[in-house]
Tab-separated table of C-alpha atoms in Angstrom:
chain	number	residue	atom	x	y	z
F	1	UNK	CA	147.468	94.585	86.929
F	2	UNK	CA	148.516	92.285	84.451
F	3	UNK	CA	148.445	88.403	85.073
F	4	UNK	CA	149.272	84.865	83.930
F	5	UNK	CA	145.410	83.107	83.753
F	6	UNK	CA	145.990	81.123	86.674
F	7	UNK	CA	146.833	83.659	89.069
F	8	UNK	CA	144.169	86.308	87.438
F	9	UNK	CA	141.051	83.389	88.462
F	10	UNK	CA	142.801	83.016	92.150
F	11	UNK	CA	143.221	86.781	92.900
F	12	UNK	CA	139.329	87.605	91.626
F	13	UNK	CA	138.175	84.613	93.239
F	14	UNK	CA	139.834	85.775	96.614
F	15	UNK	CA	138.556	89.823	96.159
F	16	UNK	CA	135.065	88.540	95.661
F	17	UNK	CA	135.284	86.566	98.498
F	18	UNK	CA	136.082	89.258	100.564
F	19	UNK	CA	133.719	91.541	99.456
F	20	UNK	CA	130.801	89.042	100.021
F	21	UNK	CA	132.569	88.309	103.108
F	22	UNK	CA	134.813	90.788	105.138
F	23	UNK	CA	135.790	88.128	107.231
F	24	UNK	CA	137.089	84.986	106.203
F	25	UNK	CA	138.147	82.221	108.603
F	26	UNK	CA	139.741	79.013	107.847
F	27	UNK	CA	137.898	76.038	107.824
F	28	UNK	CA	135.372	74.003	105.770
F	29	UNK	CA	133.815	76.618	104.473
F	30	UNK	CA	136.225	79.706	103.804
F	31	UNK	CA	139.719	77.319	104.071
F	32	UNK	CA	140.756	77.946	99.963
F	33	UNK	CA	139.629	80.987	99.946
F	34	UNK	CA	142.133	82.006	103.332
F	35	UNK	CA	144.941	80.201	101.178
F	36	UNK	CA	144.509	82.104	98.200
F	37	UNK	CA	144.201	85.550	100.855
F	38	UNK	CA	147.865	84.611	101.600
F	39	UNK	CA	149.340	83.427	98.460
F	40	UNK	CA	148.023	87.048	96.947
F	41	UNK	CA	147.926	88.999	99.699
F	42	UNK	CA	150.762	91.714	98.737
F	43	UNK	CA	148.135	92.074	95.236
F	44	UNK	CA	145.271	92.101	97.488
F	45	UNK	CA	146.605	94.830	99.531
F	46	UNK	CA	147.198	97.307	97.298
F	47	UNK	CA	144.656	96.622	95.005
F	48	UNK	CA	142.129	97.659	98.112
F	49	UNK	CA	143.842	100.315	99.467
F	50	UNK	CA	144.787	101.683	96.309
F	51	UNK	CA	140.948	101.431	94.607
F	52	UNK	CA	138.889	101.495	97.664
F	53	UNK	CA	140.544	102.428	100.671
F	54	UNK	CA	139.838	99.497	102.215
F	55	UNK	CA	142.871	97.560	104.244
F	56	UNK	CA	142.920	93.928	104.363
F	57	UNK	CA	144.297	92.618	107.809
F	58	UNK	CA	145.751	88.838	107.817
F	59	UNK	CA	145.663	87.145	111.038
F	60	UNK	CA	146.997	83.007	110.895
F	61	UNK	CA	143.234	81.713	110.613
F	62	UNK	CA	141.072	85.327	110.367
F	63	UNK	CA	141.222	87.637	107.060
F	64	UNK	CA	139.098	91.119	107.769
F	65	UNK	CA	138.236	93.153	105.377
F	66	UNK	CA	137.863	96.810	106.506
F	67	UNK	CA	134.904	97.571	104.405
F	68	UNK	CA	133.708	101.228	105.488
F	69	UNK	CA	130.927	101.724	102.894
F	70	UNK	CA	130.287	104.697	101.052
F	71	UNK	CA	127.122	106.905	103.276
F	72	UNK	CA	124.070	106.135	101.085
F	73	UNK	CA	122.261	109.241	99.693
F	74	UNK	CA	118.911	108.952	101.824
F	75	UNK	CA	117.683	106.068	100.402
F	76	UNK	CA	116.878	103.450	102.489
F	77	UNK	CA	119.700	100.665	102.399
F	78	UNK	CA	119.653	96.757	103.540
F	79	UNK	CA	121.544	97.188	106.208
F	80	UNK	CA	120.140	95.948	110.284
F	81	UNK	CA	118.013	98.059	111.792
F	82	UNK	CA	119.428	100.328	114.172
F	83	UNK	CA	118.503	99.125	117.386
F	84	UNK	CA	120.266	95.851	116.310
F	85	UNK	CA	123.570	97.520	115.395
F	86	UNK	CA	123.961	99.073	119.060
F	87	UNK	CA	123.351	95.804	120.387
F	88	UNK	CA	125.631	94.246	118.120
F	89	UNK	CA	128.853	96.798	119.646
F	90	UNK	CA	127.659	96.210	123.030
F	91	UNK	CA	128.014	92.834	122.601
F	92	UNK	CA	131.360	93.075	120.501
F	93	UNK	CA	132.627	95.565	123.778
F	94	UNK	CA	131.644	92.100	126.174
F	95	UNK	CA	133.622	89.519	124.566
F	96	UNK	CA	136.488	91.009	125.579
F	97	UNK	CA	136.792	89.785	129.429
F	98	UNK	CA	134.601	86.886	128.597
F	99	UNK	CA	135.195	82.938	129.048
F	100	UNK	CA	135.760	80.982	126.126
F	101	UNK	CA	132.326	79.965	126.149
F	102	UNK	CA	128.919	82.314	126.828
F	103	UNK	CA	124.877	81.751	126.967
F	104	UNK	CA	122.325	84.303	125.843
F	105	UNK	CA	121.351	85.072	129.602
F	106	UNK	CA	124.673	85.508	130.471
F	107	UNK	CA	125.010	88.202	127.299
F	108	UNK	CA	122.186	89.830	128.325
F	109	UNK	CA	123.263	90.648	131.334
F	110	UNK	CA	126.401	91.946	130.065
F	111	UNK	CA	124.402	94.118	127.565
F	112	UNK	CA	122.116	95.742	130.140
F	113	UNK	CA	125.039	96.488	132.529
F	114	UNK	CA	127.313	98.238	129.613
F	115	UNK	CA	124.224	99.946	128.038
F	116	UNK	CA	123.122	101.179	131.169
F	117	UNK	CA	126.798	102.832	131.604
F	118	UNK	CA	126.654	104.447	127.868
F	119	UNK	CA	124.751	107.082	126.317
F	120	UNK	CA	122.272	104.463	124.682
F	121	UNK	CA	119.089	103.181	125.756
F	122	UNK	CA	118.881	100.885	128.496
F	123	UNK	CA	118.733	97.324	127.418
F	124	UNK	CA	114.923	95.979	128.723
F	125	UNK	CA	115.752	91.952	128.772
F	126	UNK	CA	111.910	91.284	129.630
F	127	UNK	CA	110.882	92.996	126.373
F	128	UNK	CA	110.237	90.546	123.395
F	129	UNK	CA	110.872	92.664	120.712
F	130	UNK	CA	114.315	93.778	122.715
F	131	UNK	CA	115.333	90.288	123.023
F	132	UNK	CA	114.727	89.412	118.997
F	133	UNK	CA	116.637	92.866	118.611
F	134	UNK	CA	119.410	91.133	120.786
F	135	UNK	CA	119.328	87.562	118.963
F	136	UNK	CA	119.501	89.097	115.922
F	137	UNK	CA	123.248	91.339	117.065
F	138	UNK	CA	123.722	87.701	118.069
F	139	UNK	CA	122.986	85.822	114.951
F	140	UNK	CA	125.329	88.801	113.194
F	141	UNK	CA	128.675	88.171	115.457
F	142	UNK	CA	127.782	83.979	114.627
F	143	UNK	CA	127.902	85.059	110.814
F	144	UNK	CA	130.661	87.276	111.163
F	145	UNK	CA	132.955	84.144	113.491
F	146	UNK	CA	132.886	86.144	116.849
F	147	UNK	CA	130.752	83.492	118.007
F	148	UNK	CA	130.379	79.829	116.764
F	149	UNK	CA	127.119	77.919	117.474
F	150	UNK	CA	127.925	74.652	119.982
F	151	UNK	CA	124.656	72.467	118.954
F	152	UNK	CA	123.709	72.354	115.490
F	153	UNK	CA	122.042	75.422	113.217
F	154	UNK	CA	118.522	74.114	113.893
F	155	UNK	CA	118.549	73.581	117.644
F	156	UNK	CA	120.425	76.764	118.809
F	157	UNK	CA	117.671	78.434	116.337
F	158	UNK	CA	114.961	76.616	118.412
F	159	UNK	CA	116.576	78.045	121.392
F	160	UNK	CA	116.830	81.641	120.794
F	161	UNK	CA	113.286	81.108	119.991
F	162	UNK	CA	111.994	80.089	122.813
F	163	UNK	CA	114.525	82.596	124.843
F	164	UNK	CA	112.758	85.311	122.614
F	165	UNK	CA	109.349	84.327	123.379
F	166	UNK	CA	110.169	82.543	127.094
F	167	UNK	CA	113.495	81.316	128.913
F	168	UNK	CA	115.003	79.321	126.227
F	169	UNK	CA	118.593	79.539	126.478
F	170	UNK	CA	121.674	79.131	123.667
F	171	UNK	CA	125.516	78.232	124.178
F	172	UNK	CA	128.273	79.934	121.884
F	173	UNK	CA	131.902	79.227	121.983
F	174	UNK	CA	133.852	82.395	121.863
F	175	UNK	CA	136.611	83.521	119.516
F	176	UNK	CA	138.130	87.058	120.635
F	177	UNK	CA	140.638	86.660	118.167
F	178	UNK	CA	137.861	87.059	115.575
F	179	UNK	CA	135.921	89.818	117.740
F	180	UNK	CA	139.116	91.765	118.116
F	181	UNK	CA	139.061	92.257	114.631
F	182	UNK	CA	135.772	93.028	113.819
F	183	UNK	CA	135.829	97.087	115.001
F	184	UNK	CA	136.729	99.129	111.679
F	185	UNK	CA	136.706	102.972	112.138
F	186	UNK	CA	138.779	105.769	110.228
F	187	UNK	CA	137.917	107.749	113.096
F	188	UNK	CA	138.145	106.330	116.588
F	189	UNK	CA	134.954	106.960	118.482
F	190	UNK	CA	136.584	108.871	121.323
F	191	UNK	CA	136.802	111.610	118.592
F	192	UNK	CA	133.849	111.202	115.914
F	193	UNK	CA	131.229	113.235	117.968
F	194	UNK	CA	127.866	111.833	115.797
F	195	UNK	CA	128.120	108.706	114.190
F	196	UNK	CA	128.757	109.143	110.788
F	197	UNK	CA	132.070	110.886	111.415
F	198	UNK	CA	133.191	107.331	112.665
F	199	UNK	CA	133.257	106.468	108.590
F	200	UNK	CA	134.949	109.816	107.462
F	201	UNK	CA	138.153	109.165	105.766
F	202	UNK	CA	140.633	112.029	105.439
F	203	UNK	CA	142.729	112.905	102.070
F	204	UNK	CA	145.129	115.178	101.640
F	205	UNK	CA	144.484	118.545	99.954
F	206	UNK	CA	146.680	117.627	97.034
F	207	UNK	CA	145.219	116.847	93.409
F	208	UNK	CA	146.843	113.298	94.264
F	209	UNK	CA	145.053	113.061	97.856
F	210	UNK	CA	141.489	114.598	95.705
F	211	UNK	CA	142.146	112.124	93.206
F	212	UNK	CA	142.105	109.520	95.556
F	213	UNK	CA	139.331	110.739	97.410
F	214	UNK	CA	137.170	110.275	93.888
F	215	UNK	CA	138.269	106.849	92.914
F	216	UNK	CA	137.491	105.679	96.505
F	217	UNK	CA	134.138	107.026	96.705
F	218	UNK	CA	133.067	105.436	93.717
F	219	UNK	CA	134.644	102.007	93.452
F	220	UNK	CA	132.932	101.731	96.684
F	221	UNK	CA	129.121	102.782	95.414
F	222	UNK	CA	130.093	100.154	92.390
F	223	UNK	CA	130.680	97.442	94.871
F	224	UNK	CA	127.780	98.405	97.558
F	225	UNK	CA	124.995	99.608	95.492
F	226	UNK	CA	122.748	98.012	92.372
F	227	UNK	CA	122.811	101.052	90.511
F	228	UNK	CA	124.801	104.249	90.602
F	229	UNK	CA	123.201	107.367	89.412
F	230	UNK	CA	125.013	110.360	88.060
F	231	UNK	CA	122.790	112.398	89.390
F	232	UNK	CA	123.922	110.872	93.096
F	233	UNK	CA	127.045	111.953	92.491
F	234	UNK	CA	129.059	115.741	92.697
F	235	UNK	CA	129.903	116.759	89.459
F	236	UNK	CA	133.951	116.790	90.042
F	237	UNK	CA	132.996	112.833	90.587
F	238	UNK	CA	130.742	112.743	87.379
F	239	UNK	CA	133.504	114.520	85.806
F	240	UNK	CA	136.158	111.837	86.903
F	241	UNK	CA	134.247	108.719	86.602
F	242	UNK	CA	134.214	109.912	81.980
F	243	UNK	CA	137.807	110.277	82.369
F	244	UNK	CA	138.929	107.334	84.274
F	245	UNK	CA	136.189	105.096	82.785
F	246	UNK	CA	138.601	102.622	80.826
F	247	UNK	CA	140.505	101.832	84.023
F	248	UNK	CA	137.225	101.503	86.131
F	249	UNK	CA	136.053	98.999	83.681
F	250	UNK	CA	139.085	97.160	83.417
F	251	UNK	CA	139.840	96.721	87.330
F	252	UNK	CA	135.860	95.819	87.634
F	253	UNK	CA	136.657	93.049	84.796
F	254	UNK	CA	140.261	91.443	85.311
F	255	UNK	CA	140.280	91.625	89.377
F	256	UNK	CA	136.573	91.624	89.948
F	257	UNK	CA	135.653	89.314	87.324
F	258	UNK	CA	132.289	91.151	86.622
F	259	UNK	CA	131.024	93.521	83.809
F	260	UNK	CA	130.289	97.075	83.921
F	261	UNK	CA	127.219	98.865	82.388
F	262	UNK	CA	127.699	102.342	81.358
F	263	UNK	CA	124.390	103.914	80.474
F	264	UNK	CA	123.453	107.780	80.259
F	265	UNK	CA	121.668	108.167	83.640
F	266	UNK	CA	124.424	105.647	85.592
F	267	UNK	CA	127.010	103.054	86.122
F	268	UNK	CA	126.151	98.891	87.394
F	269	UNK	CA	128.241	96.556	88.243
F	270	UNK	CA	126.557	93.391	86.669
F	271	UNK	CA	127.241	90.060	88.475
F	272	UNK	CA	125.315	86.979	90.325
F	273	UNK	CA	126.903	87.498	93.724
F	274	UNK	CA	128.567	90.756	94.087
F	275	UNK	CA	125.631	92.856	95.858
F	276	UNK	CA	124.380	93.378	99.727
F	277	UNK	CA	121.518	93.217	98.489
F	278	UNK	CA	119.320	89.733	100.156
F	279	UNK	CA	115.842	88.780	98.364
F	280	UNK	CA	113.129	87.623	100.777
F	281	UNK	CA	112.512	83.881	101.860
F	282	UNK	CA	109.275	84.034	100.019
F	283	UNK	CA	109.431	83.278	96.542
F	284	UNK	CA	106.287	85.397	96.143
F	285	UNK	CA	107.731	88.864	97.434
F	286	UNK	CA	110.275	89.176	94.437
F	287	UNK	CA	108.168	87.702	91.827
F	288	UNK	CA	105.533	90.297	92.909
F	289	UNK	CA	107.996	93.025	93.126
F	290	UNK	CA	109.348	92.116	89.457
F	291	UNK	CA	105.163	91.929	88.231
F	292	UNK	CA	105.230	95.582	89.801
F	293	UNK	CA	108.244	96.836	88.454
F	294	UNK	CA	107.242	96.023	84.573
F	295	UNK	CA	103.706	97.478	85.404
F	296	UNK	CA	104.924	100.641	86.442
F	297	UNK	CA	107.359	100.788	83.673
F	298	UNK	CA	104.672	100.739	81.233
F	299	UNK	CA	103.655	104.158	82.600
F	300	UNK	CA	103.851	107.633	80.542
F	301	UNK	CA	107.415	108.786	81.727
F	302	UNK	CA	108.674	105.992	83.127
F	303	UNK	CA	112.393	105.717	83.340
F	304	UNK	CA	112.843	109.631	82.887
F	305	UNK	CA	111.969	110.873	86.518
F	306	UNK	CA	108.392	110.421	86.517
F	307	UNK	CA	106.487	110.988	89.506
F	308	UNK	CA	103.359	108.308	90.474
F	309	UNK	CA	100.773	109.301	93.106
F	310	UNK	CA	98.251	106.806	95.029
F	311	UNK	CA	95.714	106.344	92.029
F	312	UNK	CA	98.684	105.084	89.275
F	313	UNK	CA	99.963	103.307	92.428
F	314	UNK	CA	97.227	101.494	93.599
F	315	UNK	CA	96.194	100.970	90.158
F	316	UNK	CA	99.127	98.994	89.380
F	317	UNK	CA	99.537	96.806	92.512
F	318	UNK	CA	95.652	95.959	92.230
F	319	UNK	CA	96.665	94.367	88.633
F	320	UNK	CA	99.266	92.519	90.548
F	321	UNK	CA	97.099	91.000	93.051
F	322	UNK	CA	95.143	89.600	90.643
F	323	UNK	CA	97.394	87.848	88.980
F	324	UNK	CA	98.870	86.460	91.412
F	325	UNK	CA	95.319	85.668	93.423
F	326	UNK	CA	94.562	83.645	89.337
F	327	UNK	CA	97.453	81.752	90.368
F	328	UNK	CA	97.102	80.961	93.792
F	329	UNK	CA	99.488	82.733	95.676
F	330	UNK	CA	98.200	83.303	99.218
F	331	UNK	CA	101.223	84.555	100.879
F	332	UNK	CA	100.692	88.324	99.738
F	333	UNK	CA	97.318	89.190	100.854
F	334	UNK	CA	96.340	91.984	97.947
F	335	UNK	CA	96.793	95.385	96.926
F	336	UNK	CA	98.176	96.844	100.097
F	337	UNK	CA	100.460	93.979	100.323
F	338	UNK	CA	101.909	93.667	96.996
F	339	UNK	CA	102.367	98.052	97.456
F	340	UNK	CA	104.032	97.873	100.438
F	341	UNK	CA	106.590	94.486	99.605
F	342	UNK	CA	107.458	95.861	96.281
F	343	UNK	CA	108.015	99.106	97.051
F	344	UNK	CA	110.319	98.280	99.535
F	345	UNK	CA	112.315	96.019	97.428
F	346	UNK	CA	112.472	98.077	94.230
F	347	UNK	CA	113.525	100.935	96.326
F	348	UNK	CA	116.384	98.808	97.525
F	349	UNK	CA	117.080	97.974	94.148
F	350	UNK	CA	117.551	101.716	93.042
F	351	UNK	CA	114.535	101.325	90.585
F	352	UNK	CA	112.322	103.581	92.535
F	353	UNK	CA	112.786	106.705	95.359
F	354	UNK	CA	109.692	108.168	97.696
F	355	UNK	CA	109.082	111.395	96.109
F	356	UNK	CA	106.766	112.293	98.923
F	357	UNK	CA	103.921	110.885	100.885
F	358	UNK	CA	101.948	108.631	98.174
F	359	UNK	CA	104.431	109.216	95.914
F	360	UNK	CA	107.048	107.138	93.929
F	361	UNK	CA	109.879	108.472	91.526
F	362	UNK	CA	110.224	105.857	88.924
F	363	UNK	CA	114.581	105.857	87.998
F	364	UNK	CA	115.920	105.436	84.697
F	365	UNK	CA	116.832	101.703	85.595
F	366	UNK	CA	113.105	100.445	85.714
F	367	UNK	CA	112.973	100.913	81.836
F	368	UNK	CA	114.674	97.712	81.718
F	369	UNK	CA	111.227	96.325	82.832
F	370	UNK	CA	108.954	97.384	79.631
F	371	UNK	CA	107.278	94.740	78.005
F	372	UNK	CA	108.274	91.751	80.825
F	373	UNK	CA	107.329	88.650	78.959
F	374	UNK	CA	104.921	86.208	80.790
F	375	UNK	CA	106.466	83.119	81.884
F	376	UNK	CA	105.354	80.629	79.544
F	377	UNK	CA	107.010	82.630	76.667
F	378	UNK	CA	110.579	82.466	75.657
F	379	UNK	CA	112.729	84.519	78.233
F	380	UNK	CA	115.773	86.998	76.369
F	381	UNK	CA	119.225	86.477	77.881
F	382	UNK	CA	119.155	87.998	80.878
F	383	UNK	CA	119.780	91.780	81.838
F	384	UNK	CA	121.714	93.868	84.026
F	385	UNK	CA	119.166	95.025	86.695
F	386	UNK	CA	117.052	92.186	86.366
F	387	UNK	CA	115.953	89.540	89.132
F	388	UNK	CA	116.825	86.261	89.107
F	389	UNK	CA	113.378	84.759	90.016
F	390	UNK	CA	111.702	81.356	89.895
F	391	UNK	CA	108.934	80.129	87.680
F	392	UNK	CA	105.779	81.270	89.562
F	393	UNK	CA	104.384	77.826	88.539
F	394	UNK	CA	107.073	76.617	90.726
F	395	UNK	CA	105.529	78.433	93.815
F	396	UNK	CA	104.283	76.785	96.686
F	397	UNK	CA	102.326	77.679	99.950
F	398	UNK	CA	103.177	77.051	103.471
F	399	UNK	CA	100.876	73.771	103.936
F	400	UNK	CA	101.375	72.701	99.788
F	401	UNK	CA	101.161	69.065	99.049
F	402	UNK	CA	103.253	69.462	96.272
F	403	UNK	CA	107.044	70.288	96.101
């Protein structure tokens, strides 16, 4: 794909878009972005279905994405928990003879009734936890435009609250345009059987439907994960990714506008925005995380496969509670803390795998952590794999003074 400047900047600025956001409605906040979508859209749809698979679907206000993600290899991903996905089709499946505007209670209901008729379990709308499980599907189908928040971000916040904990109720206007949309399965469900056939694609048995098969699977891994390992992969993929490298790297860099990092253990796609990956509220959690990461990097092995047990472990997030107890930080209460926050994040980050209980396998992209220099010191440009994080200086407490 070869184009004038201008056009080049519109069509990457409308792919990212959709792959932060697979769907797009116009308004305030997406309104360019759905112009561009239809200016391009001929070059956007064959530049997904062609490199990903993915078909891009252009109602008058709505552009979908149909992202089906590549099935992570057993690592854990950021994606909701399960319980909140269900929730989030029942709901989807009761927008469709609904008015054009709904309460919470009024869902509920709806959710118990349906769940009740399908082989799930029975929706318990007295059940706390049940009812965050349900708010959250909720606060996914606001995100996503299948619902649009009447009263302002902070009150209908305050009111799924107090539903959550108490009767508090919230009122959504309804856009089954938008939910109609929203379903995106190769297979339809009446014939998946288990779950994850609802994501299997089908290729033809030609070197042509193999070859596309390949290119699929991994554009999709360079778009979804942090880091792709070659040792994740088959090695026909391995095998395809050296041959076809040049035109990887230049879709990634003329439509995606990012870089690509070759090394000899894996592939990243570098950029600010481009990953699924979200970093916690609290400042503290990836500073800690990043403290962790360059500690266990300085250990024999590191980078190559090494395995850690509970003593290096513990060792290393004991340093890191007392550093960050010298500087104040309250909001992760020691050792256990900083073990179990970090070690959740770094294993999203593909820096880190369980290798059994008490166990971490350090991957070849925590090297990039040796020899982290301490804030005050002059910071090297920055690095693929690293994390943008704030000066811990710049860290406050809930109930600070200071700002």
């Amino acid at each position: 794909m070869i184009f004038e400047e201008a056009r080049r900047a519109e069509v990457s600025e409308a792919a990212r878009a959709l792959l932060r956001f697979p769907v797009l409605k116009a308004g305030r906040r997406h309104g360019r972005v759905v112009d561009l979508v239809h200016e391009h859209y001929e070059v956007l749809r064959e530049w997904f279905d062609h490199y990903l698979g993915w078909h891009v679907v252009l109602d008058r206000d709505v552009v979908r994405l149909a992202k089906v993600p590549q099935p992570p290899n057993g690592y854990e991903s950021d994606a909701p928990e399960a319980r909140c996905c269900v929730l989030y089709c029942l709901l989807l499946a009761s927008l469709e003879d609904i008015g054009e505007q709904t309460v919470i209670t009024d869902l509920s209901h709806r959710v118990v009734t349906l769940s009740a008729s399908a082989d799930v379990r029975t929706f318990d709308p007295a059940s706390p936890t049940e009812k965050q499980h349900l708010v959250n599907a909720i606060r996914l189908l606001v995100e996503h435009g299948a619902l649009i928040t009447v009263q302002d971000d902070a009150t209908t916040r305050a009111q799924e609250k107090d539903y959550v904990h108490g009767n508090g109720n919230a009122i959504y206007d309804v856009d089954r345009r938008t939910a109609a949309l929203l379903p995106c399965s190769p297979t339809p469900p009446s014939r998946a059987g288990i779950p994850r056939e609802l994501t299997r694609q089908l290729h033809p048995e030609t070197a042509e439907g193999a070859s596309r098969r390949r290119r699929h699977t991994l554009m999709r891994r360079l778009v979804d994960e942090p880091v792709v390992y070659f040792a994740d992969l088959s090695e026909d993929e391995t095998e395809y990714f050296r041959a076809q490298r040049p035109m990887f790297v230049r879709q990634v860099t003329e439509v995606l506008d990012a870089r690509l990092e070759v090394r000899a253990e894996g592939i990243a796609l570098v950029d600010d925005e481009l990953s699924d990956i979200k970093f916690p509220a609290d400042p503290a959690e990836p500073y800690a995380a990043l403290l962790f990461a360059s500690a266990l990097a300085g250990l024999p092995g590191a980078g190559s496969g090494a395995i850690v047990g509970d003593d290096g472990l513990n060792a290393a997030a004991e340093m890191v509670a007392e550093e960050l107890r010298a500087r104040g930080v309250k909001s992760i209460a020691g050792r256990a803390d900083v073990l179990s926050k970090s070690t959740r994040l770094l294993t999203k980050l593909r820096l880190v795998e369980e290798a059994g209980p008490g166990q971490l396998r350090l991957l070849p992209a925590l090297g990039r952590y040796r020899n982290v220099l301490p804030p005050e010191a002059p910071q090297p440009d920055p690095l693929p794999f690293d994390l943008a994080l704030p000066d811990l200086d710049d860290i406050t407490e809930p109930g600070d003074d200071h700002r």
